[in-house]
Coordinates of C-alpha atoms and ligand atoms in Angstrom, one line a residue:
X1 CA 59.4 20.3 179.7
X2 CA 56.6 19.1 177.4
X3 CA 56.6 21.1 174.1
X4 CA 54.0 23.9 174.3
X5 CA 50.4 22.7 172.8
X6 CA 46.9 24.5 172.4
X7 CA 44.3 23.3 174.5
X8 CA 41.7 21.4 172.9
X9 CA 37.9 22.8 172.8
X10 CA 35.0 20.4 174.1
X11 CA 33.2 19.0 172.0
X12 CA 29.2 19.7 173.1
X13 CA 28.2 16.9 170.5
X14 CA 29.1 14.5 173.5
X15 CA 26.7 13.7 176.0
X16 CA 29.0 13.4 179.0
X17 CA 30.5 17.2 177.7
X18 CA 27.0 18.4 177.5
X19 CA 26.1 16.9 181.1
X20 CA 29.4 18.6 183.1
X21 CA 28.8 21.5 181.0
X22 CA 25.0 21.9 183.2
X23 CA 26.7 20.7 186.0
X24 CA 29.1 23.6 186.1
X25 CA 26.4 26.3 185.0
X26 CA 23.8 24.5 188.3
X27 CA 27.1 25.6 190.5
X28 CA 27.6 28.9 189.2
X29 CA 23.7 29.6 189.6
X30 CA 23.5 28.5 192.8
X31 CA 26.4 30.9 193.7
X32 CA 24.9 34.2 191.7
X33 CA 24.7 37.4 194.1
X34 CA 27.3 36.9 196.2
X35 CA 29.9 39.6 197.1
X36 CA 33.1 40.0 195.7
X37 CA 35.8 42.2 197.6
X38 CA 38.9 44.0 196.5
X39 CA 42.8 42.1 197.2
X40 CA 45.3 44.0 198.1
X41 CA 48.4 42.4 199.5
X42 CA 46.1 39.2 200.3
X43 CA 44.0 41.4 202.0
X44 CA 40.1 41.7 201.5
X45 CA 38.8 45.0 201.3
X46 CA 35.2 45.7 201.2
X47 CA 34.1 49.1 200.1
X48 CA 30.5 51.3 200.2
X49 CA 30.7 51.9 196.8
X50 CA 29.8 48.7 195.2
X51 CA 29.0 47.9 191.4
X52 CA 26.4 45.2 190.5
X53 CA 27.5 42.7 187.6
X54 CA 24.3 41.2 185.4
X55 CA 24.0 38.5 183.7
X56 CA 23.0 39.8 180.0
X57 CA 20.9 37.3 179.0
X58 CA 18.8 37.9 181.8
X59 CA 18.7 41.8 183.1
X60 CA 17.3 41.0 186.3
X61 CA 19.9 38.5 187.7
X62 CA 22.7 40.0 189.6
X63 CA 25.5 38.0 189.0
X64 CA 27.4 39.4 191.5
X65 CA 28.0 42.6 193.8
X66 CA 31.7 44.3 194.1
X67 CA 33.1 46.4 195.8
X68 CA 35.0 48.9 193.9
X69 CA 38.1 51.1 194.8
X70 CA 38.6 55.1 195.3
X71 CA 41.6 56.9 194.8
X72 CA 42.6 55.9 198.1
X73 CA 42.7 52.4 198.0
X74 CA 44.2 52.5 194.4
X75 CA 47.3 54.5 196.3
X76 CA 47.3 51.6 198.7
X77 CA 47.0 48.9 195.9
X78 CA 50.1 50.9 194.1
X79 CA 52.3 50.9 197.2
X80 CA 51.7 47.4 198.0
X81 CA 52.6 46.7 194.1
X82 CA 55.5 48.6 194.8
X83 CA 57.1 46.9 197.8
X84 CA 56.3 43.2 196.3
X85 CA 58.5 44.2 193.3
X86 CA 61.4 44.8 195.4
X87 CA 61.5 41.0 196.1
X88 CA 59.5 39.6 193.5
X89 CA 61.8 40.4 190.7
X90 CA 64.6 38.6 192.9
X91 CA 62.4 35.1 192.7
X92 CA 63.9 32.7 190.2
X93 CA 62.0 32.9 186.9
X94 CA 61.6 28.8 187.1
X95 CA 59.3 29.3 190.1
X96 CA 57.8 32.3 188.3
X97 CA 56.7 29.9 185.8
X98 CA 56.1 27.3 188.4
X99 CA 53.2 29.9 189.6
X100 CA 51.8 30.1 185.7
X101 CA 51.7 25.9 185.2
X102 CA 50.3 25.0 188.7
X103 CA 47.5 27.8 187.6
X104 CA 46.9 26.5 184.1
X105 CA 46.3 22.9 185.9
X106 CA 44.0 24.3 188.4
X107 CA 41.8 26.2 185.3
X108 CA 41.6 23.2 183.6
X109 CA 40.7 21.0 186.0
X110 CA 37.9 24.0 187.1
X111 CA 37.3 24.4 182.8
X112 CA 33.7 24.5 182.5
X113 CA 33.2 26.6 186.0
X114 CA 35.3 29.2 184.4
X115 CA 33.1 29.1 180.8
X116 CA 29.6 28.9 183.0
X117 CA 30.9 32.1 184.6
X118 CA 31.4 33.7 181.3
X119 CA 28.0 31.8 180.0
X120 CA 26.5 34.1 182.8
X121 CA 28.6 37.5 183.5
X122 CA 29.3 37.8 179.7
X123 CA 26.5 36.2 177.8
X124 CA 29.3 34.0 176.0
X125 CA 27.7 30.9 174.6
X126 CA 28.7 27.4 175.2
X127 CA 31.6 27.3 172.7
X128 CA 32.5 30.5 172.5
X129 CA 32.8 29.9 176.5
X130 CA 34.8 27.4 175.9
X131 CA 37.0 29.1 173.2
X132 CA 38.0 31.6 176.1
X133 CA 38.9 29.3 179.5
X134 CA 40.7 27.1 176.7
X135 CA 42.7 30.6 175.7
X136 CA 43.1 31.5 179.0
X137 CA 45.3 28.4 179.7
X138 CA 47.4 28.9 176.3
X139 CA 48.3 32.0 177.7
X140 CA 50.0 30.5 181.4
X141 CA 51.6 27.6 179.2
X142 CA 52.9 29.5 176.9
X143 CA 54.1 32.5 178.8
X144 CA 55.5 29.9 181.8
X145 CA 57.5 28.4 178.8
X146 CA 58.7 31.9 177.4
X147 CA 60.0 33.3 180.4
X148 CA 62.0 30.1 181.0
X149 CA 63.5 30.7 177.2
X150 CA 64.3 34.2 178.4
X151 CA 66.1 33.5 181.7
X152 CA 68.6 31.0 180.0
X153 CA 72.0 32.3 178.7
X154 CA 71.3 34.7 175.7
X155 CA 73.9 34.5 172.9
X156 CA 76.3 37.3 172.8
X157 CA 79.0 37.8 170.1
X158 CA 82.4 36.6 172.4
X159 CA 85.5 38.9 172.3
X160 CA 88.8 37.8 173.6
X161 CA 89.9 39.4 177.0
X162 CA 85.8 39.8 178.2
X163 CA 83.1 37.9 179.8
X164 CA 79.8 39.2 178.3
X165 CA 76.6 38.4 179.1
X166 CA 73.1 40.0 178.2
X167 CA 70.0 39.3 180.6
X168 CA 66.7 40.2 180.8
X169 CA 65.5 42.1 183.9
X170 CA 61.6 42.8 184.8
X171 CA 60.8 46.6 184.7
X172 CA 58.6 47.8 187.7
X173 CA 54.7 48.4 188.4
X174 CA 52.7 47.2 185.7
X175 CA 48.5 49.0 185.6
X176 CA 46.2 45.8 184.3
X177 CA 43.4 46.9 182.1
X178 CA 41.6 44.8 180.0
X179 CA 38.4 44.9 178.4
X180 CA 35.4 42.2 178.5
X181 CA 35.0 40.6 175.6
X182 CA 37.5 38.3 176.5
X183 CA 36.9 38.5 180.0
X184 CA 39.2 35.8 180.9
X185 CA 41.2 34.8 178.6
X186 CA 43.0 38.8 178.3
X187 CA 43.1 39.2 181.9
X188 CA 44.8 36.1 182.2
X189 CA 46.7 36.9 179.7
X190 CA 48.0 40.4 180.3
X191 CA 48.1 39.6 184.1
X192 CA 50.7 36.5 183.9
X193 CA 53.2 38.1 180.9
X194 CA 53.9 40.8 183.2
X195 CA 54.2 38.9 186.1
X196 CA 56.2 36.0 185.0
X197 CA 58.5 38.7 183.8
X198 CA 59.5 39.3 187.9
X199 CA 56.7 42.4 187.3
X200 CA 53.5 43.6 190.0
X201 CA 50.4 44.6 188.5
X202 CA 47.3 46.2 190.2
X203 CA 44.8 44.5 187.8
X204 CA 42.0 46.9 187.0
X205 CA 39.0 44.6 185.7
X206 CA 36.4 45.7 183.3
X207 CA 33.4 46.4 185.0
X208 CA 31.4 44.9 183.0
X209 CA 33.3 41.2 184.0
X210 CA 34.3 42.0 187.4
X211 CA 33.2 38.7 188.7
X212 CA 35.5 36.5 186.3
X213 CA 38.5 38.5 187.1
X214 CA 38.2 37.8 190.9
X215 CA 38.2 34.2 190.7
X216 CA 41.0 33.9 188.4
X217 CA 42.9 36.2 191.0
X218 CA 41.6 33.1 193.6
X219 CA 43.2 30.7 191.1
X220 CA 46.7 32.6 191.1
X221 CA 46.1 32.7 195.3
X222 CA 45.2 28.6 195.1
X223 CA 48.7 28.6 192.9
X224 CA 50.9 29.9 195.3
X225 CA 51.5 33.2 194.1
X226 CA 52.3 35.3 196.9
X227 CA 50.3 38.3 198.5
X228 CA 51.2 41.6 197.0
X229 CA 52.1 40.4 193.5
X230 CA 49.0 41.0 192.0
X231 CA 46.5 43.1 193.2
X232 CA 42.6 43.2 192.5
X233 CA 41.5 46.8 192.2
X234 CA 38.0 46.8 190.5
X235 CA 36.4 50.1 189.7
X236 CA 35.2 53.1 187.6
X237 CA 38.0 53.2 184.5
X238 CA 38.4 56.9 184.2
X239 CA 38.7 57.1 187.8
X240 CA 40.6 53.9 189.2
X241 CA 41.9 53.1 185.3
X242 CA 43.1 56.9 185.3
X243 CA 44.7 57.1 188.7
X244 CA 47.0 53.8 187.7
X245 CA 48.0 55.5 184.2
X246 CA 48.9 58.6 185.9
X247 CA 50.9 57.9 188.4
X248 CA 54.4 58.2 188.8
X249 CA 55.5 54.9 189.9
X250 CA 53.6 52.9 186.9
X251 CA 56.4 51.6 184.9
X252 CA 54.1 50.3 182.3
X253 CA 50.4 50.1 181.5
X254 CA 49.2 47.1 179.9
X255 CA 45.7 47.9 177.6
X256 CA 42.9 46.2 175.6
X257 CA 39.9 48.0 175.3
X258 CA 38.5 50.6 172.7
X259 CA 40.7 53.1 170.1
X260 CA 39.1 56.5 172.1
X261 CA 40.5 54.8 175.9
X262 CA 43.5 53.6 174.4
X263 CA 44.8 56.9 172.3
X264 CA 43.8 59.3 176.1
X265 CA 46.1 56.5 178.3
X266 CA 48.7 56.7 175.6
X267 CA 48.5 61.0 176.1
X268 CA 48.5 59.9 179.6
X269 CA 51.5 58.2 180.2
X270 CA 52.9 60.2 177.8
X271 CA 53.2 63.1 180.7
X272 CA 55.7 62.8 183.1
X273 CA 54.3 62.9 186.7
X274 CA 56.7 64.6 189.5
X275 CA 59.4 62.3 191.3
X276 CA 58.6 60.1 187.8
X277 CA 62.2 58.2 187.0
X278 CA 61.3 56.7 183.8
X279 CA 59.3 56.8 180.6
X280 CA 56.1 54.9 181.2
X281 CA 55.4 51.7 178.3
X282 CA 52.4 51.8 176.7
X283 CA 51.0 48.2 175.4
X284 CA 47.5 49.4 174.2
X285 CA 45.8 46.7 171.8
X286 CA 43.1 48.7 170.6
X287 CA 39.7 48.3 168.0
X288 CA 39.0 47.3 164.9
X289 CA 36.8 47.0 161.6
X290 CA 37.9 44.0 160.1
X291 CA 37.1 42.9 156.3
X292 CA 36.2 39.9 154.6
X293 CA 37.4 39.9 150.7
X294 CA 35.7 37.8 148.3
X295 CA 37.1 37.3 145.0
X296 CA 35.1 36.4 142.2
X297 CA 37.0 32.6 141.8
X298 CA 36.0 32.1 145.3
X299 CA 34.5 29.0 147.0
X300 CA 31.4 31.1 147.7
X301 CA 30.0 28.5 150.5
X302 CA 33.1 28.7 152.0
X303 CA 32.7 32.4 151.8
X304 CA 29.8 33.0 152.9
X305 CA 30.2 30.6 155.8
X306 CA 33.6 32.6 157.1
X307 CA 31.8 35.7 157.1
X308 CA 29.0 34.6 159.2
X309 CA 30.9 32.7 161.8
X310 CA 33.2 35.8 162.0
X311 CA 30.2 38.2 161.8
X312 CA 28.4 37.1 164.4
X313 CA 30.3 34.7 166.7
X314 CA 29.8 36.3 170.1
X315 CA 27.4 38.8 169.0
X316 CA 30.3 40.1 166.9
X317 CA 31.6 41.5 170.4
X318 CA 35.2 40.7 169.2
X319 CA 38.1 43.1 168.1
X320 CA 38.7 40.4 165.2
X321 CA 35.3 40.3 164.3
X322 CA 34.0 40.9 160.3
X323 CA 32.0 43.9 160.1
X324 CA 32.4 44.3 156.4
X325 CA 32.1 41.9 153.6
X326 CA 33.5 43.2 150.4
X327 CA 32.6 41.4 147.7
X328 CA 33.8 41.0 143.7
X329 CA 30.6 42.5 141.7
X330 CA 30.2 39.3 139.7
X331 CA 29.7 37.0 142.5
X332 CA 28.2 39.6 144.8
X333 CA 24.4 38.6 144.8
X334 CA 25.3 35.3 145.2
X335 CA 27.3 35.8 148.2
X336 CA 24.8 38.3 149.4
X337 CA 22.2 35.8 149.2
X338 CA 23.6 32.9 151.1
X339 CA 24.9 35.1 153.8
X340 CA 21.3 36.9 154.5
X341 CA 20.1 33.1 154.6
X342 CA 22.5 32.0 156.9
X343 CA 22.0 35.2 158.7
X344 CA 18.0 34.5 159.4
X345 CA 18.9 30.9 160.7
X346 CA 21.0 32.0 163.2
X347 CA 19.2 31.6 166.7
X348 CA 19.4 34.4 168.7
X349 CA 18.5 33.3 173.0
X350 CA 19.9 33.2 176.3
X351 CA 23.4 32.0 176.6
X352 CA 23.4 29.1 179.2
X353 CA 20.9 27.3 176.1
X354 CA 23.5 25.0 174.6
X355 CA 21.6 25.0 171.2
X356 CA 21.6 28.9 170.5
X357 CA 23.9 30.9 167.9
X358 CA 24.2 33.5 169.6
X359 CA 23.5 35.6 172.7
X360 CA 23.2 38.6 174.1
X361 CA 25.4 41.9 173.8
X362 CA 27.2 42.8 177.2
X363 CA 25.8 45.4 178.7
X364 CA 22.9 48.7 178.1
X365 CA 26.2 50.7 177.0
X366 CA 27.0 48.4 174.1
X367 CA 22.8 47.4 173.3
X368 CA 21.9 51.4 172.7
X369 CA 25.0 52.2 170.7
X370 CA 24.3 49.1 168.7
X371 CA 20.8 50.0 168.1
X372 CA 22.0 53.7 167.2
X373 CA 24.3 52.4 164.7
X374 CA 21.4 49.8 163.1
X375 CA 19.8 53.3 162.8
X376 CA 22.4 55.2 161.0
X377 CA 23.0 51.9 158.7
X378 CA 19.4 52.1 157.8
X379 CA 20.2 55.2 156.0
X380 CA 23.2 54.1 154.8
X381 CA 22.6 50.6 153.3
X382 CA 19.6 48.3 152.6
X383 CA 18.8 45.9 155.2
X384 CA 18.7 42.2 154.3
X385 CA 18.3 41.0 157.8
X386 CA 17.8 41.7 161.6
X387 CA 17.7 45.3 162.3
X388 CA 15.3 44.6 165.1
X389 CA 16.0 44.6 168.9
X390 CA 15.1 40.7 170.6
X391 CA 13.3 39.6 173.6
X392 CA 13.5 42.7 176.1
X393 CA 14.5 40.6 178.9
X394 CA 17.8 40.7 178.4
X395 CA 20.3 42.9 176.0
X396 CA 19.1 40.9 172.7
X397 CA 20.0 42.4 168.9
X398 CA 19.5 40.5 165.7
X399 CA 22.3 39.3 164.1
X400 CA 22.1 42.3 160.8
X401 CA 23.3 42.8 157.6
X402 CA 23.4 45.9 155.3
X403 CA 23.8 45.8 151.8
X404 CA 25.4 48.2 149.2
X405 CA 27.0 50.3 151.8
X406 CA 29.2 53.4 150.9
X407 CA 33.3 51.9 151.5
X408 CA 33.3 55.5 153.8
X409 CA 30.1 55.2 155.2
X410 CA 29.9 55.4 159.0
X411 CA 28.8 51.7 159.0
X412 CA 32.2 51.2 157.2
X413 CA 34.6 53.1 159.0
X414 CA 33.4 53.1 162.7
X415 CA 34.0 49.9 165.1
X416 CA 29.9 49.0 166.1
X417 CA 31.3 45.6 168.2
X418 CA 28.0 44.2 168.2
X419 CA 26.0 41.9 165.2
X420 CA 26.3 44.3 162.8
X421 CA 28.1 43.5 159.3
X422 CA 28.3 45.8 155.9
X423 CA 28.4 44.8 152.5
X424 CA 30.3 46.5 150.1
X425 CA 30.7 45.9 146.3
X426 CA 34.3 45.8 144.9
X427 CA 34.3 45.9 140.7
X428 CA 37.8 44.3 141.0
X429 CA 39.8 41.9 143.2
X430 CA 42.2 45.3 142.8
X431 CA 39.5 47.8 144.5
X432 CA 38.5 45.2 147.1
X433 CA 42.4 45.2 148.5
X434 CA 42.1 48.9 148.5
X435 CA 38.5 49.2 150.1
X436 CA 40.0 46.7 152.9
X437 CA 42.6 49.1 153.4
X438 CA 40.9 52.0 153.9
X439 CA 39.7 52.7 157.7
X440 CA 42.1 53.5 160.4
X441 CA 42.3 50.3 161.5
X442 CA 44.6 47.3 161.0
X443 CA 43.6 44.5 163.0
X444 CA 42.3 41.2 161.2
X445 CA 41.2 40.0 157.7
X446 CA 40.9 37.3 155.4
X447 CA 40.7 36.8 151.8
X448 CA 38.7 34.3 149.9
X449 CA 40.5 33.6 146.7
X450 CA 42.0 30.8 144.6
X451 CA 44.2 32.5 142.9
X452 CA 47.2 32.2 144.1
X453 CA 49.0 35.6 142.5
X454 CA 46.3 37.5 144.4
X455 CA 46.8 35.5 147.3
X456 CA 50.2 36.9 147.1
X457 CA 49.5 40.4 146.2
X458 CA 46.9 40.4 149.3
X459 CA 49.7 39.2 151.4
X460 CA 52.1 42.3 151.0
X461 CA 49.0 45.1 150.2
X462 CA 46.5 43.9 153.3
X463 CA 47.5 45.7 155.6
X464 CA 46.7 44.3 158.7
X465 CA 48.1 42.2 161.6
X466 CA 46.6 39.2 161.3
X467 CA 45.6 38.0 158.0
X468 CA 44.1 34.6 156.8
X469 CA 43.8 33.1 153.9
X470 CA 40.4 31.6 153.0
X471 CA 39.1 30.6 156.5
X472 CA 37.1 32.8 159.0
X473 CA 39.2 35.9 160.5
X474 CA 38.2 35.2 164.2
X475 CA 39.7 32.5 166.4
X476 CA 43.4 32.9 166.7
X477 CA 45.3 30.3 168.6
X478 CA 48.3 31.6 171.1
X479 CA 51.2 30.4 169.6
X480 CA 49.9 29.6 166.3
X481 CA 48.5 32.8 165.2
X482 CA 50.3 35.5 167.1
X483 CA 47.6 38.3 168.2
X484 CA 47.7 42.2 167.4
X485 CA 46.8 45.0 164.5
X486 CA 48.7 47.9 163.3
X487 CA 47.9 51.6 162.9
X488 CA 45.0 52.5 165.2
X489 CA 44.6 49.1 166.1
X490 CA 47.2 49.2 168.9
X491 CA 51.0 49.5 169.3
X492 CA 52.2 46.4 167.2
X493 CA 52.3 43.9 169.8
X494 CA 51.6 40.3 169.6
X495 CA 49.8 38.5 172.4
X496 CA 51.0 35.0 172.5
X497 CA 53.9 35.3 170.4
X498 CA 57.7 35.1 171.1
X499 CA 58.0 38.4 171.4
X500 CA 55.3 39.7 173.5
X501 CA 57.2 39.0 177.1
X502 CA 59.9 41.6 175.9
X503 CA 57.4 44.3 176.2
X504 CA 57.6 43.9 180.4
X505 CA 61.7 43.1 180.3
X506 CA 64.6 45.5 179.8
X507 CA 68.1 43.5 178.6
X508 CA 71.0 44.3 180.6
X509 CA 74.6 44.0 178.8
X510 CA 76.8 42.8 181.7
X511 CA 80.8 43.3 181.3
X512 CA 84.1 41.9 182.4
X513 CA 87.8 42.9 181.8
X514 CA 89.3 39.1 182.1
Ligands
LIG1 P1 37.0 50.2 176.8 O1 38.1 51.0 176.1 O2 35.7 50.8 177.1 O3 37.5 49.7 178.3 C1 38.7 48.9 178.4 C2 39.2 49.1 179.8 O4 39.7 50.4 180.0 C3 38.2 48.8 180.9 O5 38.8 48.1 181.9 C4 37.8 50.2 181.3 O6 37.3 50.2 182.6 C5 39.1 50.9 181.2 N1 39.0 52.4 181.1 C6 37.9 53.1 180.6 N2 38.2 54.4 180.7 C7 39.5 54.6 181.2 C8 40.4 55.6 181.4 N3 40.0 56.9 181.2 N4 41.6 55.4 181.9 C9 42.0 54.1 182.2 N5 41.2 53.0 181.9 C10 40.0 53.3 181.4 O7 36.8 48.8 176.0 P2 35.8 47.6 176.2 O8 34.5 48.1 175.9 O9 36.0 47.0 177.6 O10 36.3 46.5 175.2 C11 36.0 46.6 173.8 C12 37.1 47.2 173.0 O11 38.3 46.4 173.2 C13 36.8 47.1 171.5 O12 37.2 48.4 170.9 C14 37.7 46.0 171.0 O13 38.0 46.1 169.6 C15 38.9 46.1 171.9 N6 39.6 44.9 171.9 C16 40.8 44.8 171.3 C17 41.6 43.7 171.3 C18 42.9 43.6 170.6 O14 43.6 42.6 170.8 N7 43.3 44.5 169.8 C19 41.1 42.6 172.0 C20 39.9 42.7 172.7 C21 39.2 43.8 172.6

């Protein structure tokens, strides 16, 4: 087996890229508004309630129209989870992984489909696109390869007189609910750990990204994965979502999505539904409000260049995202300064234009609480740039920064997930470490510094789960930078790491009298 490697992003400064790149986004338009069904059991389902998915850039395309479940159909989804895990967690974990590898080949050959879907249901620019379906294919290599780690022989201390063994067995039901910022890259993600682990899933999309999940359930179909195993069961979240997390033969309920959602499945599952044999697992990776540090030895280009990328790649829809900046007082206007300039160059347009920045924000939910929160930082900071609304035609905001806002000032402390960022003066590298560490979160950060005793000091006190060290706090790489935050950030998993497939297993200690 060839050693696990990240896929490599395209480069759009190439021509030829550039040209399949339109290619794939002509396909995807000329396929806008069709209908997308539930699968359960390999079955296609079409219901009267249906949901229609926009294109964000552009209100008034329908990208496409789904049906979505009722209570009734999630019970049928759940039973036909069930009875697929009754053989499923018999199949050999080799041709578990088998299922993950021929899946990553078929995304990666069908790479720039996948982003022009994203380009179009999420409003994901080019790269950012790119970023995600490149992600998305990390997630089925490396996961294949873990689970093949797992099913070998696990070392056991011997004793004389026994044969001992320890093995990892997969757990039962697992409910799918991701969010959609990274539309394929978490479903894929979240979907494939629990399955390769010999697990069933009813996979409950975000609404928002309905259309993205679907045909990655087509690619796991075009890989061979039997009917059954995983099940497509779009609809409302505190209806569908709800119904999953409640009942009592979910063994496990896989989250991404916001702190409120994740905290009322965690009280959920926490209840113990009749005829319910186990206690349910909770993997919720939840918000954040992640902070930039700049020290006052900084490289303050380097600076203010981290902070924008992370600011405002993706319209800042990202749980890693920098929503605050907090800056050492003596090189604060300085830093201020470049970042407001960098700020206004940014072009704000439509996502399937190659040359734009960034595009829209996902959906009228996310655009009016964005737009309430520009209000509230209005009163709470001074406003350097954006602050306005864009071009009406689809869910535009301008990328906007706030300066000399409060540490506990709403802007501060609450997760926006949209182009907002704060600026907040630190007199000391000291009080910066201690501003960073003061929300409720504990997701990402970074620290631009060249000291290398506060380097240190930031790497025990900075409390969060992934930390870097003068680069941008976006962007991590599954098996490189192991993915999840602490406190109300989630439960303290790490998508993409060596541990994460341990969440869907339970070890069995086998025992024989020689
Ligand atoms: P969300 O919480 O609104 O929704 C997430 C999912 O939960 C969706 O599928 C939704 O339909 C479902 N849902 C909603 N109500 C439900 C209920 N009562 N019961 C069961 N399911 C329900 O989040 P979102 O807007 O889709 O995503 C953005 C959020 O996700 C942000 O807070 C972001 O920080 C977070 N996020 C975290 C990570 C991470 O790794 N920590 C990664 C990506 C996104």
């Amino acid at each position: 087996m060839i050693p696990f490697r990240n896929e490599p992003f395209t480069d759009f400064s190439v021509k030829e890229n550039r040209k399949a790149f339109e290619a794939a986004l002509d396909k995807v338009r000329s396929e806008l508004g069709k209908e997308y069904d539930l699968i359960i059991g390999g079955k296609h389902i079409k219901t009267d309630q249906k949901v229609n998915s926009i294109n964000p850039s552009n209100t008034k395309e329908v990208v496409g129209i789904v049906s979505e479940a009722d209570e009734k159909l999630a019970e049928q989804a759940m039973q036909t989870a069930v009875d697929a895990f009754s053989w499923w967690k018999h199949v050999d974990p080799a041709a578990r992984a088998s299922v993950l590898f021929k899946a990553a080949a078929i995304l990666r050959r069908k790479k720039h489909e996948f982003s022009a879907w994203m380009v179009m249901e999420a409003g994901k620019s080019w790269p950012e696109a790119d970023g995600d379906t490149a992600e998305a294919i990390d997630f089925m290599e490396f996961y294949g390869r873990e689970m093949l780690r797992l099913s070998e022989r696990q070392p056991v201390t011997p004793l004389i007189g026994e044969q001992n063994e320890l093995r990892y067995l997969p757990i039962g039901v697992g409910a799918i609910i991701p969010p959609w910022n990274f539309p394929l890259a978490i479903t894929v993600g979240m979907t494939t750990s629990a399955i390769v682990a010999g697990n069933t899933v009813v996979l409950k999309p975000a609404t928002p990204t309905n259309v993205i999940a679907y045909q990655f359930v087509k690619i796991l179909e075009e890989a061979g994965l039997p009917a059954g195993v995983v099940n497509y069961v779009p609809g409302p979240g505190p209806v569908v979502g709800e119904y999953f997390v409640k009942h009592p033969m979910t063994r496990f309920i896989s989250f991404t999505g916001s702190r409120e959602v994740g905290l009322r499945i965690n009280e959920q599952a926490a209840k113990t539904a009749p005829g319910q044999k186990w206690i349910k697992r909770v993997v919720a990776e939840m918000g954040g409000k992640d902070s930039i540090v700049v020290d006052e030895d900084a490289d303050l280009d380097l600076a203010a260049d981290a902070i924008v990328k992370s600011a405002f790649g993706f319209a800042g829809q990202k749980c890693s995202a920098c929503s605050r900046a907090i800056v050492h007082k003596n090189v604060y206007d300085e830093v201020l300064a470049k970042v407001t300039e960098k700020t206004k160059s940014l072009k704000l347009g439509e996502a399937d234009d190659v040359s734009i920045d960034l595009g829209p924000v996902v959906d009228d939910k996310a655009y009016n609480k964005i737009l309430e929160y520009i209000e509230i930082g209005k009163k709470e900071g001074r406003l350097v740039a954006g602050g306005e609304k864009g071009d009406e035609s689809g869910y535009f905001i301008q990328p906007t920064v706030f300066a000399d806002v409060d540490p506990k000032a709403r802007i501060s402390q609450e997760e926006i997930f949209g182009p907002v960022l704060a600026f907040i003066k630190a007199d000391s590298f000291d009080e910066a470490l201690e501003i960073a560490n003061n929300t409720e979160f504990g997701l990402t950060g970074a620290v631009i510094c060249r000291d290398r005793l506060k380097l240190e000091r930031a790497r025990k006190e900075f409390h969060v789960g992934n930390l870097y060290f003068n680069r941008k706090c976006t962007g991590a790489l599954v098996g490189v930078h192991p993915f999840g935050g602490f406190n109300m950030s989630g439960t303290d998993s790490k998508a993409g790491g060596r541990d994460y497939l341990l969440l869907f297993l339970q070890a069995q200690s086998v025992s024989e009298a020689l």
